[in-house]
Short mmCIF file of C-alpha atoms and ligand atoms in Angstrom, two decimals:
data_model
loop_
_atom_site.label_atom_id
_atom_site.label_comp_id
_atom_site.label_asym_id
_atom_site.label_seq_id
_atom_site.Cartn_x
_atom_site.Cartn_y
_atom_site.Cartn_z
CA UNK A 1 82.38 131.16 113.04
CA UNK A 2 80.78 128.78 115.45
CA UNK A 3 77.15 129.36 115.71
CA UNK A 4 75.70 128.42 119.62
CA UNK A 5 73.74 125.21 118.02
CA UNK A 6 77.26 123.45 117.00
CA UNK A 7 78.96 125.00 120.44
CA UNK A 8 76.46 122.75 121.93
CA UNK A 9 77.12 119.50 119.16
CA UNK A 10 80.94 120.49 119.84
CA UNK A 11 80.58 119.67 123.56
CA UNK A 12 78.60 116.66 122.82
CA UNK A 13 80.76 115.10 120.45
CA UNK A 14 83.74 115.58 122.52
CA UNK A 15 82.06 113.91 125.52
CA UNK A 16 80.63 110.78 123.61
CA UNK A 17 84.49 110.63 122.15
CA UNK A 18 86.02 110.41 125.37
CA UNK A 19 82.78 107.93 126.73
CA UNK A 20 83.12 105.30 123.90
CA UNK A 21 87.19 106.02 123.70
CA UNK A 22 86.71 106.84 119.88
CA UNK A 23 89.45 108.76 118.10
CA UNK A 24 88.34 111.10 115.06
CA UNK A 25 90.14 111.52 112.21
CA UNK A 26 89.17 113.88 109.54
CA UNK A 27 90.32 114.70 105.69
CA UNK A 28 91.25 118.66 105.14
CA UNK A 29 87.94 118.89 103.12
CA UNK A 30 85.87 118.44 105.68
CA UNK A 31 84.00 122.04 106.89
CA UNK A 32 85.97 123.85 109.59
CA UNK A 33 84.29 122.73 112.58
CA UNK A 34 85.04 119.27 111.61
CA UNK A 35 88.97 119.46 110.95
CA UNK A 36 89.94 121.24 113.92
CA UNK A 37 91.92 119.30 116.35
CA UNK A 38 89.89 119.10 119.69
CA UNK A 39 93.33 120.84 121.34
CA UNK A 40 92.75 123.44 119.14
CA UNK A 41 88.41 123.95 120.01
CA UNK A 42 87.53 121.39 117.21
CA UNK A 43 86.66 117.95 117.83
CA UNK A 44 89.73 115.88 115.50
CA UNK A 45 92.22 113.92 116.84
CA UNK A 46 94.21 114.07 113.57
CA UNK A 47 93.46 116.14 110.06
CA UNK A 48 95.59 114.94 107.40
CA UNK A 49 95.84 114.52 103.29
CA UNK A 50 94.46 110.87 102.13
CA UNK A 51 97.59 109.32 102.98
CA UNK A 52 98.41 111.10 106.30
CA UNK A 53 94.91 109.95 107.30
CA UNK A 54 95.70 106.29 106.08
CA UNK A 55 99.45 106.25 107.86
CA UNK A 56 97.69 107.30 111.13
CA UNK A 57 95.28 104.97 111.09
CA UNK A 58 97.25 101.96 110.42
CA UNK A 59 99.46 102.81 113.28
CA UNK A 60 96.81 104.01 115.75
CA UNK A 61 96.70 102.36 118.83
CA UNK A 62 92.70 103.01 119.01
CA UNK A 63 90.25 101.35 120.17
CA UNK A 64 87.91 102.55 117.37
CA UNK A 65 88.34 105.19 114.94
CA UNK A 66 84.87 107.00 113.10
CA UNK A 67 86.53 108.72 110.01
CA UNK A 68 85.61 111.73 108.97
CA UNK A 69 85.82 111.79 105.07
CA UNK A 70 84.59 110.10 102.47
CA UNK A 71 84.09 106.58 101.95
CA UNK A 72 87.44 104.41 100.18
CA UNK A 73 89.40 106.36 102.64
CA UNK A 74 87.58 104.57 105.21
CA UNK A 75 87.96 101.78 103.51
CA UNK A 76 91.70 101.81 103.28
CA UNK A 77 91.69 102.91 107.14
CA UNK A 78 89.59 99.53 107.25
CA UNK A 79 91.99 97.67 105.34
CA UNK A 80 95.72 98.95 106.98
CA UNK A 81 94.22 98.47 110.89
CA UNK A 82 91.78 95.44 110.94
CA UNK A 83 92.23 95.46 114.80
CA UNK A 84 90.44 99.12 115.46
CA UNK A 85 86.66 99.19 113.99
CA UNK A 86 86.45 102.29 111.43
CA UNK A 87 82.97 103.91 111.46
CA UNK A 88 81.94 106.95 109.60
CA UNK A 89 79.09 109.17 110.41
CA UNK A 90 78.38 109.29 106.55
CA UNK A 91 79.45 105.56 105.65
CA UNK A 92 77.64 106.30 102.07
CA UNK A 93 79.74 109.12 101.27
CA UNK A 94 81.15 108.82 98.05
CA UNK A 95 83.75 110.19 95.57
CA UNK A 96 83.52 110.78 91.80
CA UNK A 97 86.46 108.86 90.89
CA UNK A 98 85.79 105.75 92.68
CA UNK A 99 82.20 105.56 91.48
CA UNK A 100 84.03 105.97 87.67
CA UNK A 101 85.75 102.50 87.99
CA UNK A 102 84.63 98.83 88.41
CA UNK A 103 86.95 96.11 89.43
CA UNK A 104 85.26 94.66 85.93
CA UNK A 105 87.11 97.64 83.60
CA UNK A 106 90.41 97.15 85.77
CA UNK A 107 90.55 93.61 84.24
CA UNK A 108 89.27 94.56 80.58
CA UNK A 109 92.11 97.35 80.50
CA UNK A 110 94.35 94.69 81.59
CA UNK A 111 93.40 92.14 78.88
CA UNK A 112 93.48 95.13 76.23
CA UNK A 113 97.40 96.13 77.18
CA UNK A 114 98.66 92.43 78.28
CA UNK A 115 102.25 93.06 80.93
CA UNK A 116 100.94 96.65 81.04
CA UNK A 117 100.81 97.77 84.97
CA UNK A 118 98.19 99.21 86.59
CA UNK A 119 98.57 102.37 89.27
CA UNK A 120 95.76 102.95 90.52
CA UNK A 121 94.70 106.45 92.48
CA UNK A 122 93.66 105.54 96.43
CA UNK A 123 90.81 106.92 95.28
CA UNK A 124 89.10 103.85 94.10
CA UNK A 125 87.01 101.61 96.03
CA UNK A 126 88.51 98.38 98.13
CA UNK A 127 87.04 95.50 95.05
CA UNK A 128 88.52 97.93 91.96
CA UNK A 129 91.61 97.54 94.20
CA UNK A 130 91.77 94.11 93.97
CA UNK A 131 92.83 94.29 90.24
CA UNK A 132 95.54 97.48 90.67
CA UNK A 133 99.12 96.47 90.81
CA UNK A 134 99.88 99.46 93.06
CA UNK A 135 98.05 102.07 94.11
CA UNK A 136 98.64 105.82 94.74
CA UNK A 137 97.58 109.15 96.43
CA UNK A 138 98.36 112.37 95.33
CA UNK A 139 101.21 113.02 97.12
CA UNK A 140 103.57 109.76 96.17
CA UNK A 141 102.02 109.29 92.47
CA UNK A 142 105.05 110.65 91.03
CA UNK A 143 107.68 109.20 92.76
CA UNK A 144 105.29 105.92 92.25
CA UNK A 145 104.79 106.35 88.76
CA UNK A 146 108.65 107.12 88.12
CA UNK A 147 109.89 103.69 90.00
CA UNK A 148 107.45 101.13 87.73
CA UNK A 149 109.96 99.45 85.57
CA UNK A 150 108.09 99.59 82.58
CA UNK A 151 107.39 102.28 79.34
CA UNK A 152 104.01 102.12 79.52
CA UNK A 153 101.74 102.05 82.55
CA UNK A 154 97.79 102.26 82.79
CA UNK A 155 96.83 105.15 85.40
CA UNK A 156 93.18 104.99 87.02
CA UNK A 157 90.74 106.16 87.30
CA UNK A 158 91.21 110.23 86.87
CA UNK A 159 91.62 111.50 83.88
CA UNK A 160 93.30 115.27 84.37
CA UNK A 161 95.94 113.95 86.79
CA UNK A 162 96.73 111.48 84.53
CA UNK A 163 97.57 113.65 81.66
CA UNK A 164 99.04 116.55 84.76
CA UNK A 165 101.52 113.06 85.46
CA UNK A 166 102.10 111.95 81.92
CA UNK A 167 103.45 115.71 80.57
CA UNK A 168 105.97 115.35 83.76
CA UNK A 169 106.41 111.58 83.08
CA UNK A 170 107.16 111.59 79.83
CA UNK A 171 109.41 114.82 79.87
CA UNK A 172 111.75 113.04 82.48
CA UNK A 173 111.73 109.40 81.24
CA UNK A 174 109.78 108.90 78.31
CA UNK A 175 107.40 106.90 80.04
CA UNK A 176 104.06 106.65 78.61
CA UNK A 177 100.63 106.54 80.88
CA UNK A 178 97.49 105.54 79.40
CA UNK A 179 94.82 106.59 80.72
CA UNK A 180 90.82 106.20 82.30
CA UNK A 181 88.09 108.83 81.48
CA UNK A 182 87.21 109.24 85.14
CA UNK A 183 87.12 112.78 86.34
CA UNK A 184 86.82 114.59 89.90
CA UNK A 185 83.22 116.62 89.67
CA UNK A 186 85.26 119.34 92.17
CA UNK A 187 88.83 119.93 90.77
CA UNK A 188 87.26 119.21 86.98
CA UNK A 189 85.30 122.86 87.67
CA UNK A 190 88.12 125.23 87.78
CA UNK A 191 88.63 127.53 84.84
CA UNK A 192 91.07 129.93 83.72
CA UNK A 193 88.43 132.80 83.52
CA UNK A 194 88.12 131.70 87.43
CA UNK A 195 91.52 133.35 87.98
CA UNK A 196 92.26 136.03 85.91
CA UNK A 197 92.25 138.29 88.84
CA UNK A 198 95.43 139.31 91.27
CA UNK A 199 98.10 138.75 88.87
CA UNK A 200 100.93 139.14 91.71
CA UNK A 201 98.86 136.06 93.46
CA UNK A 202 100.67 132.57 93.22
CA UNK A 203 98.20 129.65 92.10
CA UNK A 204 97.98 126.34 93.95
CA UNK A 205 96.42 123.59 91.67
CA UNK A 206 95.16 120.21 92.92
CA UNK A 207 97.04 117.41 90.26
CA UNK A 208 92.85 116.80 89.63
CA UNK A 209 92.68 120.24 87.89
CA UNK A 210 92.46 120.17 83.90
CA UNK A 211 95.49 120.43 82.24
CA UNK A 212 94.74 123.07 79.97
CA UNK A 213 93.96 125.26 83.20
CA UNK A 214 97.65 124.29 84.16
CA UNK A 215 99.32 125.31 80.75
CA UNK A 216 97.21 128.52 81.24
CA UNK A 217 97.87 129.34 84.54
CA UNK A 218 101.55 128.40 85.15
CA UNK A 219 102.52 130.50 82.10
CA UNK A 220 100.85 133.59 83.59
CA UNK A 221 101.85 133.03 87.40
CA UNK A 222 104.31 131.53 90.04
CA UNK A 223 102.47 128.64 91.67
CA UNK A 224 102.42 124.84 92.59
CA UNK A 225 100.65 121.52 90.83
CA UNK A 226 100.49 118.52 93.42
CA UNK A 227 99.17 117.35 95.73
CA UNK A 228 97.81 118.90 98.87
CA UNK A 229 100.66 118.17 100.84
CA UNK A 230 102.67 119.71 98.28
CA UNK A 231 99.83 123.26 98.01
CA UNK A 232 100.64 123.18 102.24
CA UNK A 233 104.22 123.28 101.96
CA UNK A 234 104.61 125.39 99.06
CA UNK A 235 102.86 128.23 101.00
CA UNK A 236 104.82 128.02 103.46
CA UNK A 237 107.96 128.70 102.11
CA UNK A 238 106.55 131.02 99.91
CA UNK A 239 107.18 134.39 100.15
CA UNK A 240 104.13 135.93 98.43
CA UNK A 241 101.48 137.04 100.54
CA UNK A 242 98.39 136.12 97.85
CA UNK A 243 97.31 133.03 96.83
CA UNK A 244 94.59 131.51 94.08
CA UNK A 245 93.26 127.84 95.15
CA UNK A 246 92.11 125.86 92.62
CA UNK A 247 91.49 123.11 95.50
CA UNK A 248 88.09 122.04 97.78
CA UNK A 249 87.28 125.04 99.35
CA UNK A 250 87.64 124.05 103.00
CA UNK A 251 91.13 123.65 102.19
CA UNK A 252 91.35 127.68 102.23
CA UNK A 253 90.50 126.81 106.14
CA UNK A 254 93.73 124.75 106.75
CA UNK A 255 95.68 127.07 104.90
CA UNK A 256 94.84 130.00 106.60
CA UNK A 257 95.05 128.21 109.92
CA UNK A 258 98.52 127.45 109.44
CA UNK A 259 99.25 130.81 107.65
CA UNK A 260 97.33 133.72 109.46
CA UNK A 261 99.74 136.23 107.72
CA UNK A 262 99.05 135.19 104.05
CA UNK A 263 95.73 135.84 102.13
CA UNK A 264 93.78 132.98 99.98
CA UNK A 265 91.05 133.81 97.64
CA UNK A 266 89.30 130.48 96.04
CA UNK A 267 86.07 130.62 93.87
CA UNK A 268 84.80 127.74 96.63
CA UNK A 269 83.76 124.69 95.25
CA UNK A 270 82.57 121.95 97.81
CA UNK A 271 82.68 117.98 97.26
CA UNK A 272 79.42 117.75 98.47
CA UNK A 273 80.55 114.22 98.88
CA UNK A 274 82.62 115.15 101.75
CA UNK A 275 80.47 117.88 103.35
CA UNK A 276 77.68 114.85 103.99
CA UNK A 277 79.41 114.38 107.05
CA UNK A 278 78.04 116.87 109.74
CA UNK A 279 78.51 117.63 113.76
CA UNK A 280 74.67 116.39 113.95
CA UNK A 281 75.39 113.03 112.05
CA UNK A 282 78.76 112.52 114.45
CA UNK A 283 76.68 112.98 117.33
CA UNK A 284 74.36 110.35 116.12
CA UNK A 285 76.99 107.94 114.70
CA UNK A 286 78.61 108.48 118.39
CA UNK A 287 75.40 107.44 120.15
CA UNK A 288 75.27 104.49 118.57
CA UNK A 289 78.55 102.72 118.83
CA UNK A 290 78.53 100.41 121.40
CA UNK A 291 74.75 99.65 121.05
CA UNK A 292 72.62 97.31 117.73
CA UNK A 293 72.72 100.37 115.86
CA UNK A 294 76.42 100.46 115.39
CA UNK A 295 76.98 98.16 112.27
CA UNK A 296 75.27 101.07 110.21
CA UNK A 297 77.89 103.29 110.77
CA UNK A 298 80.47 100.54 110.77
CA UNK A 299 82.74 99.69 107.42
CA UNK A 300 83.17 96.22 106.71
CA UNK A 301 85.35 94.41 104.13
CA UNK A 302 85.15 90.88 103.26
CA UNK A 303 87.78 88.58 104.18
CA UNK A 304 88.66 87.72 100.15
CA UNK A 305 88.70 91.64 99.24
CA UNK A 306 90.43 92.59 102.09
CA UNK A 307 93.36 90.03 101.24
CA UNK A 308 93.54 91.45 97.97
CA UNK A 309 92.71 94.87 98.62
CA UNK A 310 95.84 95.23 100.77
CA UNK A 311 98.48 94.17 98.36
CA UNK A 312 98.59 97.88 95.98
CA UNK A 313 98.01 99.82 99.06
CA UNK A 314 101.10 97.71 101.15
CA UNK A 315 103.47 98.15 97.96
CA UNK A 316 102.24 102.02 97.91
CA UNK A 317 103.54 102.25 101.11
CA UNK A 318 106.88 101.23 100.73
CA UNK A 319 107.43 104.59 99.18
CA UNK A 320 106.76 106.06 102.56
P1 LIG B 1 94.63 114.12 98.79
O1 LIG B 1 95.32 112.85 98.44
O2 LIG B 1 95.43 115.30 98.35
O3 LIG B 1 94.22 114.16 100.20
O4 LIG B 1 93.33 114.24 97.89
C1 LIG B 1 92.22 113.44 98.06
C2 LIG B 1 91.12 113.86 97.20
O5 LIG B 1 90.04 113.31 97.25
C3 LIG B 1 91.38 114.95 96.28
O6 LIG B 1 90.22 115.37 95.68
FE1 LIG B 2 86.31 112.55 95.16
FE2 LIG B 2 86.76 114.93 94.10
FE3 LIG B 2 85.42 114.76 96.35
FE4 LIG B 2 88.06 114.26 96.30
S1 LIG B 2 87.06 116.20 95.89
S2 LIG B 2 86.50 113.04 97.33
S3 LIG B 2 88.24 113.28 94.28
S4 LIG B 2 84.75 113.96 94.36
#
């Protein structure tokens, strides 16, 4: 629970919010205190999935938006609204995956399969999404992947989704994806001896998970592989009262939040990525906007990536 010394960072945040007319938006893997809507006792103005977060941001009518996950998702905030400045309190904070992937290996993967597309996961940074013909989040990869006109397609940069996608690709349309040894250092960590426990409890696995933990565990279990949007609504319209995440521990939090009836056991494994963004380092990032210290917390695109940046995330989004 809330300890007295973030009460006290709570109230200040949500002050200096209201002061410098900032709204907060924050990723579902962000620690508890972080991801709870201010109407709720939090501080957020929105919690969402990658692609919630990067829907309401492009349509937010604010006048400047500090982000509250890790760093390409600010960076696609940065690059769908170029009229509301995005700052993060942790604008360093990165991600696995789109450290795994230069802009350089986009284009040697595309001269080594020439006509071949490339779907690219959101999370890759803004110049490796210069070279992507489309890009992706969890929750429309499928749908994405199943539309590309083509029997082969290069997937980037993780690894384990890709072959999660490929077994469903190819089964339904013989589609082949080939693939990039990038890997998420969170979801890559789950095991099956992590879950041998509770056998009437349903599993919910991130599409980052390893595929052999999938084979294992949806042969023993009911359960889910997707995205998070798809582990949210699964529980709730399941009728089991148990469930097994194999997800970032924090999303336990939301779950529970919206399901105080059900039960979720997880072996907790944080992105440490994500938890370098803390009620202290909001409070500072806060104090500075509006003053010389701003640009430090501020993420900025050049004109030539942004231009090119834009073009896989807009076709992404006709999906929507
Ligand atoms: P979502 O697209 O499900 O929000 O996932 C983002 C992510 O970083 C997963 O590890
Ligand atoms: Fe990246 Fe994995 Fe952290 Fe998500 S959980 S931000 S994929 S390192």
């Amino acid at each position: 629970m809330v300890s007295p010394e973030q009460s006290l960072l709570i109230e200040k945040i949500k002050q200096l919010k209201k002061e410098k007319n900032v709204t907060l938006l924050a990723h579902y893997y962000m620690p508890p205190a972080i991801q709870l809507l201010e109407k709720d006792g939090g501080i957020a103005d929105f919690t969402g999935d990658s692609l919630g977060l990067s829907l309401f941001a492009r349509d937010a009518k604010a006048e400047r938006i500090l982000f509250c996950g890790v760093r390409f998702m600010a960076e696609t905030a940065a690059l769908l609204n170029p009229n509301a400045p995005i700052f993060m309190a942790a604008p360093e904070a990165g991600c696995s995956l789109a450290s795994s992937i230069t802009a350089e290996d986009v284009r040697q993967l595309k001269a080594q399969y020439p006509g071949v597309p490339v779907m690219g996961y959101i999370n890759t940074y803004a110049e490796t999404k210069c070279e992507l013909d489309i890009c992706c989040t969890s929750r429309n990869a499928l749908e994405i992947a199943r539309s590309i006109p083509s029997d082969k397609i290069i997937f980037v940069p993780d690894y384990y989704m890709g072959q999660n996608l490929a077994e469903v690709i190819k089964r339904e349309t013989g589609k082949e994806l080939i693939l990039w040894k990038g890997t998420c250092e969170v979801h890559e960590q789950f095991k099956n001896e992590m879950f041998t426990s509770d056998p009437e409890a349903d599993i919910l696995l991130h599409w980052e998970v390893p595929n052999q933990l999938v084979k294992e565990q949806l042969d023993a279990r009911k359960g889910v592989l997707g995205s998070t949007n798809d582990i949210l609504s699964y529980v709730k319209r399941s009728k089991s009262e148990k469930f097994l995440l194999a997800s970032e521990c924090d999303l336990a939090f939301t779950l529970k939040a919206a399901n105080p009836d059900k039960e979720f056991l997880t072996p907790c494994v944080h992105c440490k990525y994500m938890k370098e963004t803390t009620l202290l380092g909001i409070v500072n990032a806060l104090n500075a906007i509006g003053s010389d210290e701003e640009q430090a917390f501020l993420i900025q695109l050049d004109e030539a990536t942004r231009e090119r940046a834009i073009k896989p995330v807009e076709r992404m989004l006709e999906f929507v």
